[in-house]
Amino acid sequence: MSPNAESTAFRSALEVIRGVEPRVADAIAAELADQRESLKLIASENYASPATLLAMGNWFSDKYAEGTIGRRFYAGCQNVDTVEALAAEHARELFGATHAYVQPHSGIDANLVAFWAVLADRVESPALRRAQVRQVNDLTEADWFALRRELGNQRMLGMSLDAGGHLTHGFRPNISGKMFDQRSYGTDPTTGLIDYDRVAEAAREFKPLILVAGYSAYPRKVNFRVMREIADSVGATFMVDMAHFAGLVAGKVFTGDFDPVPHAHIVTTTTHKSLRGPRGGMVLCGPELADQVDRGCPMVLGGPLPHVMAAKAVALAEARRPDFADYAQRIVDNAQALADGLLRRGATLVTGGTDNHLVLIDVSGYGLTGRQAEQALLDSGIVTNRNSVPQDPNGAWYTSGIRIGTPALTTRGLGATEMDATAELIHTVLSRTTAGTGPDGAASKAKYVLDPAVAESVGKQAADLLIPFPLYPAVDLG
Ligand SMILES: *Cc1c(COP(=O)(O)O)cnc(C)c1O
């Protein structure tokens, strides 16, 4: 590759776009500048490689490819077949799975594919068979009625939202909450850890069709061997949603009992979080569920995105290289350095630390809500998101937590020294911010007071931290 191939590629792309709608070209360039300047601690974000990004911007976007390889509803899919097969092969090899379905457009879509595959596998329903050749969106009221009646009142047991579970694991704002009768398991109120005996007890009482493990905000490993034993003891299908930690599985940081693939019947993931690929989703499973999983499109998915499947193939090839394992280990080392730095300065962390890529700070110790903390940090150039803590007294909107994660900063190359400096900056902002009052003088959960001089000084220090670690160092837009 010529030394400035990446700069040339992105510069040329912008020049072409600028010729049609310059404001779009400007926004794309501005996004790179913003990402370069911000201390990104959002646990679900990362920076995909230039090769991954470039694989998405091409004529694969023009192709319809409903169905799967060998069973397409459109002609002329031979090149799509090539990239879909490559993405699936890399996924199978990387994760040691027998089957990989790489079409889901996002993590939520991957979960929907998995839920319907399990329902189709486990429940006899002619209405479901009929629905499988149509889009779920196209079902009539009568179709839904027949489906619900025939499917019975199927149950799902998943991790509660405030303990770090995900909306798609049977909660109301998501369709999974309408499809299933849901119950959740939480964490132990003293340790903050999953109490497997309580999960087993809930499973015995509730007898779910599907037991779901996986999280967006739980800072610890999950023992998937034990979870599978619980599922088996009640005849449940065991599903793991590894959206957040797929990179740690790919990089062999989570092995043995902590690797979901050998233990779960079905595994879903995003490809853009710790896995560092394009925005998208994926389903892994054994031979028993493969056929049902492959019916994801058109059952619940719109036409596949061949350009994104091409990018998945590139990113998964990258994740199979030895340096990805080193990256995955550094993600966890950095999260632990960040947690230690915060603890030493007096912060309260849910579960007292981390053994994955994320840290959950209980900011009530600073007298703040999650919303106040999130905004004060943002004012200071530190991008995080607020998140509930277990049994959160401030609910899911204001919250009492700040979730931070290290996949993105680790991609840039920051290490333990910079994590300690980051902990110092976060602690400075949180300890210098105070809760504000509303117009009536009552305590506000949203308003806060932070001396602008503190925000400015922290912002400057955060920017300085990033200088030695340029983002997309080979990309110079001129
Ligand atoms: C992020 C996430 C999802 C959703 O992924 P999208 O690509 O945003 O649809 C699903 N499950 C879990 C556990 C997640 O963390």
CSV table of C-alpha atoms and ligand atoms in Angstrom, one decimal:
chain,number,residue,atom,x,y,z
A,1,MET,CA,0.0,0.0,0.0
A,2,SER,CA,1.3,3.4,-0.9
A,3,PRO,CA,2.1,5.6,2.2
A,4,ASN,CA,-0.8,8.0,1.7
A,5,ALA,CA,-3.4,5.6,0.2
A,6,GLU,CA,-5.7,6.2,3.1
A,7,SER,CA,-5.5,10.0,2.8
A,8,THR,CA,-6.0,9.8,-0.9
A,9,ALA,CA,-9.0,7.5,-0.6
A,10,PHE,CA,-10.9,9.7,2.0
A,11,ARG,CA,-9.8,13.0,0.3
A,12,SER,CA,-11.1,11.8,-3.1
A,13,ALA,CA,-14.3,10.5,-1.6
A,14,LEU,CA,-15.0,13.9,0.0
A,15,GLU,CA,-14.1,15.7,-3.2
A,16,VAL,CA,-16.7,13.6,-5.1
A,17,ILE,CA,-19.4,14.2,-2.4
A,18,ARG,CA,-18.6,17.9,-2.2
A,19,GLY,CA,-19.4,18.2,-5.9
A,20,VAL,CA,-23.0,17.2,-5.1
A,21,GLU,CA,-23.8,18.4,-1.6
A,22,PRO,CA,-20.9,20.2,0.0
A,23,ARG,CA,-22.7,20.4,3.4
A,24,VAL,CA,-22.5,16.6,3.7
A,25,ALA,CA,-18.8,16.6,2.8
A,26,ASP,CA,-18.3,19.2,5.5
A,27,ALA,CA,-20.2,17.3,8.1
A,28,ILE,CA,-18.2,14.2,7.4
A,29,ALA,CA,-15.0,16.1,7.8
A,30,ALA,CA,-16.2,17.8,10.9
A,31,GLU,CA,-17.1,14.5,12.4
A,32,LEU,CA,-13.6,13.3,12.0
A,33,ALA,CA,-12.3,16.5,13.6
A,34,ASP,CA,-14.7,16.2,16.6
A,35,GLN,CA,-13.9,12.5,17.1
A,36,ARG,CA,-10.2,13.3,17.0
A,37,GLU,CA,-10.6,16.0,19.7
A,38,SER,CA,-12.9,14.2,22.2
A,39,LEU,CA,-11.9,11.9,25.0
A,40,LYS,CA,-14.4,9.2,24.1
A,41,LEU,CA,-15.3,7.0,27.0
A,42,ILE,CA,-18.6,5.7,25.7
A,43,ALA,CA,-18.4,2.0,26.4
A,44,SER,CA,-20.4,1.0,23.3
A,45,GLU,CA,-18.3,3.0,20.8
A,46,ASN,CA,-15.1,2.4,19.0
A,47,TYR,CA,-13.1,3.4,15.9
A,48,ALA,CA,-13.3,1.0,12.9
A,49,SER,CA,-10.2,0.7,10.7
A,50,PRO,CA,-10.0,2.7,7.4
A,51,ALA,CA,-10.2,-0.6,5.5
A,52,THR,CA,-13.5,-1.4,7.3
A,53,LEU,CA,-14.9,2.1,6.6
A,54,LEU,CA,-13.9,2.0,3.0
A,55,ALA,CA,-15.4,-1.4,2.3
A,56,MET,CA,-18.8,0.2,3.1
A,57,GLY,CA,-18.7,3.0,0.5
A,58,ASN,CA,-19.3,1.2,-2.8
A,59,TRP,CA,-21.7,-0.4,-5.3
A,60,PHE,CA,-22.5,-3.3,-3.0
A,61,SER,CA,-25.0,-0.8,-1.6
A,62,ASP,CA,-26.9,-1.1,-4.9
A,63,LYS,CA,-27.6,-4.8,-4.7
A,64,TYR,CA,-30.7,-6.6,-3.4
A,65,ALA,CA,-29.8,-10.0,-1.8
A,66,GLU,CA,-32.8,-11.2,0.2
A,67,GLY,CA,-32.6,-14.8,1.3
A,68,THR,CA,-29.3,-16.5,2.0
A,69,ILE,CA,-26.4,-18.0,-0.1
A,70,GLY,CA,-27.9,-20.6,-2.4
A,71,ARG,CA,-31.5,-19.5,-1.6
A,72,ARG,CA,-31.7,-15.9,-2.9
A,73,PHE,CA,-34.9,-14.1,-4.0
A,74,TYR,CA,-32.9,-12.0,-6.5
A,75,ALA,CA,-30.6,-13.0,-9.4
A,76,GLY,CA,-27.0,-11.8,-9.8
A,77,CYS,CA,-25.9,-12.2,-6.2
A,78,GLN,CA,-22.6,-14.0,-6.9
A,79,ASN,CA,-20.4,-11.2,-5.5
A,80,VAL,CA,-22.6,-10.6,-2.5
A,81,ASP,CA,-22.3,-14.4,-2.0
A,82,THR,CA,-18.6,-14.0,-1.9
A,83,VAL,CA,-18.5,-11.4,0.8
A,84,GLU,CA,-21.3,-12.9,2.9
A,85,ALA,CA,-19.5,-16.3,2.8
A,86,LEU,CA,-16.2,-14.6,3.8
A,87,ALA,CA,-17.8,-12.7,6.7
A,88,ALA,CA,-19.5,-15.9,7.9
A,89,GLU,CA,-16.3,-17.9,7.6
A,90,HIS,CA,-14.2,-15.4,9.5
A,91,ALA,CA,-16.9,-15.3,12.2
A,92,ARG,CA,-17.1,-19.0,12.6
A,93,GLU,CA,-13.3,-19.3,12.8
A,94,LEU,CA,-12.9,-16.4,15.1
A,95,PHE,CA,-15.5,-17.5,17.6
A,96,GLY,CA,-15.4,-21.3,17.1
A,97,ALA,CA,-19.1,-21.4,16.1
A,98,THR,CA,-20.6,-23.9,13.6
A,99,HIS,CA,-22.9,-21.4,12.1
A,100,ALA,CA,-22.8,-17.6,11.6
A,101,TYR,CA,-25.5,-15.4,10.1
A,102,VAL,CA,-24.0,-12.0,9.2
A,103,GLN,CA,-27.0,-10.2,7.8
A,104,PRO,CA,-28.5,-8.4,10.9
A,105,HIS,CA,-28.4,-4.7,10.5
A,106,SER,CA,-27.9,-4.0,14.2
A,107,GLY,CA,-27.7,-5.7,17.5
A,108,ILE,CA,-31.5,-5.3,18.1
A,109,ASP,CA,-32.1,-7.0,14.7
A,110,ALA,CA,-29.8,-9.8,15.6
A,111,ASN,CA,-31.8,-10.4,18.8
A,112,LEU,CA,-35.1,-10.4,16.9
A,113,VAL,CA,-33.7,-13.0,14.5
A,114,ALA,CA,-32.7,-15.1,17.4
A,115,PHE,CA,-36.0,-14.8,19.3
A,116,TRP,CA,-38.0,-15.8,16.2
A,117,ALA,CA,-35.6,-18.7,15.4
A,118,VAL,CA,-36.0,-20.1,18.9
A,119,LEU,CA,-39.8,-19.7,18.8
A,120,ALA,CA,-39.9,-21.4,15.4
A,121,ASP,CA,-37.7,-24.2,16.7
A,122,ARG,CA,-39.5,-24.8,19.9
A,123,VAL,CA,-43.1,-24.0,19.3
A,124,GLU,CA,-45.4,-25.6,16.6
A,125,SER,CA,-47.3,-22.9,14.9
A,126,PRO,CA,-48.7,-22.8,11.3
A,127,ALA,CA,-49.2,-19.0,11.7
A,128,LEU,CA,-45.5,-18.6,12.4
A,129,ARG,CA,-44.6,-20.7,9.3
A,130,ARG,CA,-46.8,-18.4,7.2
A,131,ALA,CA,-45.3,-15.3,8.8
A,132,GLN,CA,-41.8,-16.5,7.9
A,133,VAL,CA,-42.3,-15.9,4.2
A,134,ARG,CA,-43.5,-12.3,4.9
A,135,GLN,CA,-42.1,-9.4,6.8
A,136,VAL,CA,-43.3,-9.2,10.4
A,137,ASN,CA,-44.2,-5.6,9.6
A,138,ASP,CA,-46.7,-6.8,7.0
A,139,LEU,CA,-48.7,-9.1,9.3
A,140,THR,CA,-52.3,-8.2,9.8
A,141,GLU,CA,-54.1,-7.9,13.1
A,142,ALA,CA,-55.6,-11.4,12.5
A,143,ASP,CA,-52.1,-12.8,11.7
A,144,TRP,CA,-50.8,-11.5,15.0
A,145,PHE,CA,-53.8,-12.8,16.9
A,146,ALA,CA,-53.3,-16.3,15.4
A,147,LEU,CA,-49.5,-16.1,16.1
A,148,ARG,CA,-50.0,-15.1,19.7
A,149,ARG,CA,-52.6,-17.8,20.3
A,150,GLU,CA,-50.6,-20.5,18.6
A,151,LEU,CA,-47.3,-19.5,20.2
A,152,GLY,CA,-48.8,-19.5,23.7
A,153,ASN,CA,-47.6,-17.1,26.3
A,154,GLN,CA,-43.9,-17.8,26.0
A,155,ARG,CA,-41.6,-16.7,28.7
A,156,MET,CA,-38.2,-15.0,28.7
A,157,LEU,CA,-35.9,-14.6,31.7
A,158,GLY,CA,-33.2,-11.9,31.3
A,159,MET,CA,-31.1,-9.6,33.3
A,160,SER,CA,-33.0,-6.6,34.7
A,161,LEU,CA,-32.4,-3.2,33.1
A,162,ASP,CA,-31.1,-1.5,36.2
A,163,ALA,CA,-28.6,-4.3,36.8
A,164,GLY,CA,-27.2,-3.7,33.3
A,165,GLY,CA,-29.5,-5.8,31.1
A,166,HIS,CA,-30.6,-4.6,27.7
A,167,LEU,CA,-34.0,-3.3,26.5
A,168,THR,CA,-34.3,-6.0,24.0
A,169,HIS,CA,-34.2,-8.7,26.6
A,170,GLY,CA,-38.0,-8.5,27.2
A,171,PHE,CA,-38.6,-4.9,28.3
A,172,ARG,CA,-41.6,-2.8,27.4
A,173,PRO,CA,-40.2,-0.2,25.0
A,174,ASN,CA,-38.9,-3.0,22.8
A,175,ILE,CA,-41.1,-5.5,20.9
A,176,SER,CA,-39.5,-8.4,22.9
A,177,GLY,CA,-41.5,-7.0,25.9
A,178,LYS,CA,-44.7,-7.5,23.8
A,179,MET,CA,-43.7,-10.9,22.3
A,180,PHE,CA,-42.8,-12.5,25.7
A,181,ASP,CA,-44.0,-12.7,29.2
A,182,GLN,CA,-40.8,-11.5,30.8
A,183,ARG,CA,-39.2,-11.7,34.2
A,184,SER,CA,-35.8,-10.5,35.2
A,185,TYR,CA,-33.0,-11.5,37.5
A,186,GLY,CA,-31.0,-8.8,39.2
A,187,THR,CA,-27.7,-8.6,41.1
A,188,ASP,CA,-26.9,-9.1,44.8
A,189,PRO,CA,-27.6,-5.8,46.6
A,190,THR,CA,-24.4,-6.0,48.6
A,191,THR,CA,-21.8,-7.3,46.1
A,192,GLY,CA,-23.5,-6.0,42.9
A,193,LEU,CA,-22.7,-9.4,41.3
A,194,ILE,CA,-25.0,-11.9,39.6
A,195,ASP,CA,-26.2,-14.4,42.2
A,196,TYR,CA,-26.4,-17.6,40.2
A,197,ASP,CA,-28.5,-19.3,43.0
A,198,ARG,CA,-31.1,-16.6,42.6
A,199,VAL,CA,-31.1,-17.0,38.8
A,200,ALA,CA,-31.6,-20.7,39.2
A,201,GLU,CA,-34.5,-20.1,41.7
A,202,ALA,CA,-36.1,-17.6,39.3
A,203,ALA,CA,-35.7,-20.1,36.4
A,204,ARG,CA,-37.3,-22.9,38.5
A,205,GLU,CA,-40.3,-20.8,39.4
A,206,PHE,CA,-40.8,-19.1,36.0
A,207,LYS,CA,-39.8,-21.9,33.6
A,208,PRO,CA,-38.8,-19.6,30.7
A,209,LEU,CA,-38.6,-20.8,27.1
A,210,ILE,CA,-35.5,-18.6,26.7
A,211,LEU,CA,-32.9,-17.7,29.4
A,212,VAL,CA,-30.9,-14.6,28.3
A,213,ALA,CA,-27.5,-13.6,29.5
A,214,GLY,CA,-25.6,-10.5,28.4
A,215,TYR,CA,-25.5,-6.9,29.3
A,216,SER,CA,-24.7,-3.3,28.4
A,217,ALA,CA,-23.7,-2.1,31.8
A,218,TYR,CA,-22.5,-4.9,34.1
A,219,PRO,CA,-18.8,-4.5,34.8
A,220,ARG,CA,-18.0,-8.2,35.4
A,221,LYS,CA,-17.5,-11.5,33.7
A,222,VAL,CA,-20.5,-13.9,33.5
A,223,ASN,CA,-20.1,-17.6,34.1
A,224,PHE,CA,-21.8,-19.0,31.0
A,225,ARG,CA,-21.2,-22.6,32.0
A,226,VAL,CA,-23.3,-22.1,35.1
A,227,MET,CA,-26.0,-20.2,33.2
A,228,ARG,CA,-26.2,-23.1,30.7
A,229,GLU,CA,-26.7,-25.6,33.5
A,230,ILE,CA,-29.5,-23.4,34.9
A,231,ALA,CA,-31.1,-23.3,31.4
A,232,ASP,CA,-30.8,-27.1,31.0
A,233,SER,CA,-32.3,-27.7,34.4
A,234,VAL,CA,-35.5,-26.1,33.3
A,235,GLY,CA,-35.5,-27.0,29.6
A,236,ALA,CA,-34.8,-23.4,28.4
A,237,THR,CA,-32.9,-22.3,25.3
A,238,PHE,CA,-29.8,-20.4,26.5
A,239,MET,CA,-29.1,-17.2,24.6
A,240,VAL,CA,-26.2,-14.9,25.1
A,241,ASP,CA,-26.2,-11.3,23.8
A,242,MET,CA,-22.5,-10.5,23.7
A,243,ALA,CA,-23.0,-7.1,21.9
A,244,HIS,CA,-20.8,-5.3,24.3
A,245,PHE,CA,-18.0,-7.8,25.0
A,246,ALA,CA,-17.7,-9.6,21.6
A,247,GLY,CA,-14.2,-8.1,21.2
A,248,LEU,CA,-13.1,-9.6,24.5
A,249,VAL,CA,-14.4,-13.0,23.3
A,250,ALA,CA,-12.7,-12.6,19.9
A,251,GLY,CA,-9.5,-11.5,21.6
A,252,LYS,CA,-9.5,-14.6,23.9
A,253,VAL,CA,-9.7,-12.5,27.1
A,254,PHE,CA,-13.0,-14.3,28.0
A,255,THR,CA,-12.2,-18.0,27.7
A,256,GLY,CA,-13.5,-21.3,29.3
A,257,ASP,CA,-16.6,-20.7,31.4
A,258,PHE,CA,-16.6,-17.0,30.3
A,259,ASP,CA,-16.7,-17.7,26.6
A,260,PRO,CA,-20.4,-17.8,25.6
A,261,VAL,CA,-20.0,-19.6,22.3
A,262,PRO,CA,-19.4,-23.2,23.6
A,263,HIS,CA,-22.1,-22.8,26.3
A,264,ALA,CA,-25.0,-21.0,24.6
A,265,HIS,CA,-27.5,-22.5,22.1
A,266,ILE,CA,-27.5,-19.1,20.3
A,267,VAL,CA,-25.3,-16.0,20.6
A,268,THR,CA,-26.0,-12.6,19.2
A,269,THR,CA,-23.8,-9.6,18.9
A,270,THR,CA,-23.2,-6.2,17.4
A,271,THR,CA,-20.1,-5.8,15.3
A,272,HIS,CA,-19.3,-2.2,16.1
A,273,LYS,CA,-18.6,-2.1,19.8
A,274,SER,CA,-15.6,-3.8,21.3
A,275,LEU,CA,-15.4,-5.9,18.1
A,276,ARG,CA,-14.4,-2.7,16.2
A,277,GLY,CA,-16.2,-3.5,13.0
A,278,PRO,CA,-18.9,-1.7,11.0
A,279,ARG,CA,-22.3,-0.8,12.6
A,280,GLY,CA,-24.2,-4.1,12.4
A,281,GLY,CA,-25.2,-7.4,14.0
A,282,MET,CA,-24.6,-11.1,13.8
A,283,VAL,CA,-26.0,-14.4,15.1
A,284,LEU,CA,-23.9,-17.5,15.9
A,285,CYS,CA,-25.5,-20.9,16.6
A,286,GLY,CA,-25.1,-24.6,16.3
A,287,PRO,CA,-26.6,-26.7,13.5
A,288,GLU,CA,-29.9,-27.2,15.3
A,289,LEU,CA,-30.9,-23.5,15.0
A,290,ALA,CA,-29.0,-22.6,11.8
A,291,ASP,CA,-31.9,-23.1,9.4
A,292,GLN,CA,-34.3,-21.0,11.4
A,293,VAL,CA,-31.7,-18.3,12.0
A,294,ASP,CA,-31.1,-18.0,8.2
A,295,ARG,CA,-34.7,-17.1,7.8
A,296,GLY,CA,-34.0,-13.8,9.5
A,297,CYS,CA,-34.5,-12.0,6.2
A,298,PRO,CA,-37.3,-11.6,5.3
A,299,MET,CA,-38.9,-12.8,8.6
A,300,VAL,CA,-37.8,-9.7,10.6
A,301,LEU,CA,-35.0,-8.1,8.6
A,302,GLY,CA,-35.2,-5.9,5.6
A,303,GLY,CA,-32.9,-6.6,2.6
A,304,PRO,CA,-29.4,-7.4,3.6
A,305,LEU,CA,-26.7,-4.6,3.4
A,306,PRO,CA,-24.1,-6.2,1.2
A,307,HIS,CA,-21.7,-3.3,1.7
A,308,VAL,CA,-21.9,-3.7,5.4
A,309,MET,CA,-21.3,-7.5,5.1
A,310,ALA,CA,-18.2,-6.7,3.1
A,311,ALA,CA,-17.0,-4.4,5.9
A,312,LYS,CA,-17.9,-7.2,8.5
A,313,ALA,CA,-15.6,-9.6,6.5
A,314,VAL,CA,-12.8,-7.0,6.6
A,315,ALA,CA,-13.2,-6.3,10.4
A,316,LEU,CA,-13.5,-10.0,11.3
A,317,ALA,CA,-10.4,-10.7,9.3
A,318,GLU,CA,-8.6,-8.0,11.3
A,319,ALA,CA,-10.0,-9.5,14.6
A,320,ARG,CA,-8.4,-12.9,13.6
A,321,ARG,CA,-4.9,-11.4,13.6
A,322,PRO,CA,-2.7,-11.9,16.7
A,323,ASP,CA,-2.6,-8.2,17.5
A,324,PHE,CA,-6.3,-8.1,18.1
A,325,ALA,CA,-5.8,-10.4,21.1
A,326,ASP,CA,-3.3,-7.9,22.4
A,327,TYR,CA,-5.8,-5.1,21.8
A,328,ALA,CA,-8.5,-7.0,23.7
A,329,GLN,CA,-6.2,-7.5,26.7
A,330,ARG,CA,-5.3,-3.8,26.7
A,331,ILE,CA,-9.0,-2.9,26.8
A,332,VAL,CA,-9.4,-4.7,30.1
A,333,ASP,CA,-6.0,-3.6,31.5
A,334,ASN,CA,-7.1,0.0,30.7
A,335,ALA,CA,-10.5,-0.4,32.3
A,336,GLN,CA,-8.9,-1.8,35.5
A,337,ALA,CA,-6.4,1.1,35.5
A,338,LEU,CA,-9.2,3.6,35.2
A,339,ALA,CA,-11.2,1.8,37.9
A,340,ASP,CA,-8.2,1.8,40.3
A,341,GLY,CA,-7.6,5.5,39.6
A,342,LEU,CA,-11.1,6.4,40.4
A,343,LEU,CA,-11.2,4.2,43.6
A,344,ARG,CA,-8.0,5.7,44.9
A,345,ARG,CA,-9.6,9.1,44.5
A,346,GLY,CA,-12.6,8.1,46.5
A,347,ALA,CA,-15.2,7.3,43.8
A,348,THR,CA,-17.8,4.6,44.4
A,349,LEU,CA,-17.9,1.9,41.6
A,350,VAL,CA,-20.7,-0.6,41.1
A,351,THR,CA,-19.2,-4.0,42.1
A,352,GLY,CA,-16.1,-2.2,43.3
A,353,GLY,CA,-14.2,-2.5,40.0
A,354,THR,CA,-14.3,-4.3,36.7
A,355,ASP,CA,-13.1,-7.3,34.8
A,356,ASN,CA,-14.2,-6.3,31.4
A,357,HIS,CA,-14.2,-3.1,29.3
A,358,LEU,CA,-16.5,-0.9,31.4
A,359,VAL,CA,-16.7,0.8,34.7
A,360,LEU,CA,-19.9,2.0,36.3
A,361,ILE,CA,-19.5,5.0,38.7
A,362,ASP,CA,-22.2,5.6,41.3
A,363,VAL,CA,-22.2,9.4,41.2
A,364,SER,CA,-24.6,9.7,44.2
A,365,GLY,CA,-21.4,9.7,46.2
A,366,TYR,CA,-20.6,13.1,44.6
A,367,GLY,CA,-24.1,14.3,45.4
A,368,LEU,CA,-25.1,14.2,41.7
A,369,THR,CA,-27.5,12.4,39.4
A,370,GLY,CA,-26.2,10.6,36.3
A,371,ARG,CA,-27.6,13.4,34.1
A,372,GLN,CA,-25.9,16.2,36.0
A,373,ALA,CA,-22.6,14.2,35.9
A,374,GLU,CA,-22.9,13.4,32.3
A,375,GLN,CA,-23.5,17.0,31.3
A,376,ALA,CA,-20.7,18.4,33.5
A,377,LEU,CA,-18.3,15.9,32.1
A,378,LEU,CA,-19.4,16.8,28.5
A,379,ASP,CA,-18.8,20.5,29.3
A,380,SER,CA,-15.3,19.4,30.2
A,381,GLY,CA,-14.6,17.6,26.9
A,382,ILE,CA,-15.2,14.1,28.4
A,383,VAL,CA,-17.9,12.1,26.5
A,384,THR,CA,-19.7,9.4,28.6
A,385,ASN,CA,-23.2,8.4,29.1
A,386,ARG,CA,-25.5,8.2,32.2
A,387,ASN,CA,-26.8,4.8,33.2
A,388,SER,CA,-28.9,3.3,36.0
A,389,VAL,CA,-27.2,1.6,38.9
A,390,PRO,CA,-28.9,-1.4,40.5
A,391,GLN,CA,-32.1,-0.3,42.4
A,392,ASP,CA,-31.6,3.2,41.1
A,393,PRO,CA,-33.5,5.7,43.2
A,394,ASN,CA,-33.4,8.2,40.3
A,395,GLY,CA,-35.0,6.0,37.7
A,396,ALA,CA,-33.9,5.3,34.1
A,397,TRP,CA,-34.0,9.0,32.9
A,398,TYR,CA,-31.9,10.9,35.5
A,399,THR,CA,-30.1,7.8,36.9
A,400,SER,CA,-27.4,7.7,39.5
A,401,GLY,CA,-24.6,6.3,37.3
A,402,ILE,CA,-22.0,7.1,34.7
A,403,ARG,CA,-20.9,4.3,32.4
A,404,ILE,CA,-17.4,4.6,31.0
A,405,GLY,CA,-15.6,2.2,28.8
A,406,THR,CA,-12.1,1.8,27.2
A,407,PRO,CA,-12.5,0.1,23.8
A,408,ALA,CA,-12.2,3.4,21.9
A,409,LEU,CA,-9.4,5.0,23.8
A,410,THR,CA,-7.5,1.7,23.7
A,411,THR,CA,-7.8,1.8,19.9
A,412,ARG,CA,-6.1,5.2,19.9
A,413,GLY,CA,-3.3,3.7,21.9
A,414,LEU,CA,-3.8,5.2,25.4
A,415,GLY,CA,-2.5,3.1,28.2
A,416,ALA,CA,-2.4,2.9,32.0
A,417,THR,CA,-0.7,6.3,32.6
A,418,GLU,CA,-3.3,8.1,30.5
A,419,MET,CA,-6.1,6.1,32.3
A,420,ASP,CA,-4.9,7.4,35.6
A,421,ALA,CA,-4.8,10.9,34.3
A,422,THR,CA,-8.4,10.4,32.9
A,423,ALA,CA,-9.5,9.2,36.4
A,424,GLU,CA,-8.1,12.4,37.8
A,425,LEU,CA,-10.0,14.5,35.3
A,426,ILE,CA,-13.2,12.7,35.9
A,427,HIS,CA,-12.8,13.0,39.7
A,428,THR,CA,-12.0,16.7,39.4
A,429,VAL,CA,-15.1,17.4,37.4
A,430,LEU,CA,-17.4,15.3,39.6
A,431,SER,CA,-16.1,16.7,42.9
A,432,ARG,CA,-16.3,20.3,41.6
A,433,THR,CA,-19.8,20.0,40.3
A,434,THR,CA,-22.8,20.6,42.6
A,435,ALA,CA,-26.5,19.9,42.1
A,436,GLY,CA,-28.5,23.0,41.0
A,437,THR,CA,-32.0,24.2,41.9
A,438,GLY,CA,-35.1,24.6,39.8
A,439,PRO,CA,-37.0,27.9,39.3
A,440,ASP,CA,-38.9,27.3,42.5
A,441,GLY,CA,-35.7,26.8,44.5
A,442,ALA,CA,-36.3,23.0,44.8
A,443,ALA,CA,-33.4,20.6,44.2
A,444,SER,CA,-33.1,19.7,40.5
A,445,LYS,CA,-32.1,16.4,39.1
A,446,ALA,CA,-30.9,18.0,35.8
A,447,LYS,CA,-29.4,21.4,36.7
A,448,TYR,CA,-25.9,21.6,38.0
A,449,VAL,CA,-23.2,24.2,38.8
A,450,LEU,CA,-19.7,23.8,37.5
A,451,ASP,CA,-17.2,26.7,37.5
A,452,PRO,CA,-16.5,27.3,33.7
A,453,ALA,CA,-12.8,27.7,34.5
A,454,VAL,CA,-12.7,24.2,35.9
A,455,ALA,CA,-14.5,22.8,32.8
A,456,GLU,CA,-12.1,24.7,30.5
A,457,SER,CA,-9.0,23.6,32.3
A,458,VAL,CA,-10.1,19.9,32.3
A,459,GLY,CA,-11.1,20.2,28.7
A,460,LYS,CA,-7.6,21.5,27.8
A,461,GLN,CA,-6.0,18.7,29.8
A,462,ALA,CA,-8.2,16.1,28.2
A,463,ALA,CA,-7.2,17.4,24.7
A,464,ASP,CA,-3.5,17.3,25.7
A,465,LEU,CA,-3.8,13.7,26.8
A,466,LEU,CA,-4.9,12.8,23.2
A,467,ILE,CA,-2.1,14.7,21.3
A,468,PRO,CA,0.4,11.8,21.4
A,469,PHE,CA,-2.3,9.4,20.2
A,470,PRO,CA,-3.7,10.7,16.9
A,471,LEU,CA,-6.9,9.1,15.6
A,472,TYR,CA,-6.6,7.7,12.1
A,473,PRO,CA,-3.0,8.8,11.9
A,474,ALA,CA,-2.7,7.9,8.3
A,475,VAL,CA,-5.7,10.0,7.3
A,476,ASP,CA,-4.9,13.6,6.4
A,477,LEU,CA,-7.8,15.4,4.9
A,478,GLY,CA,-5.5,18.4,4.1
B,1,LIG,C1,-25.9,-2.2,22.0
B,1,LIG,C2,-26.7,-3.4,22.4
B,1,LIG,C3,-27.7,-3.9,21.6
B,1,LIG,C4,-28.2,-3.1,20.4
B,1,LIG,O1,-27.4,-2.9,19.4
B,1,LIG,P1,-27.8,-1.9,18.2
B,1,LIG,O2,-26.8,-2.2,17.1
B,1,LIG,O3,-27.8,-0.6,18.7
B,1,LIG,O4,-29.2,-2.3,17.7
B,1,LIG,C5,-28.3,-5.1,21.9
B,1,LIG,N1,-27.9,-5.8,23.0
B,1,LIG,C6,-27.0,-5.3,23.8
B,1,LIG,C7,-26.6,-6.1,25.1
B,1,LIG,C8,-26.3,-4.1,23.6
B,1,LIG,O5,-25.4,-3.7,24.4
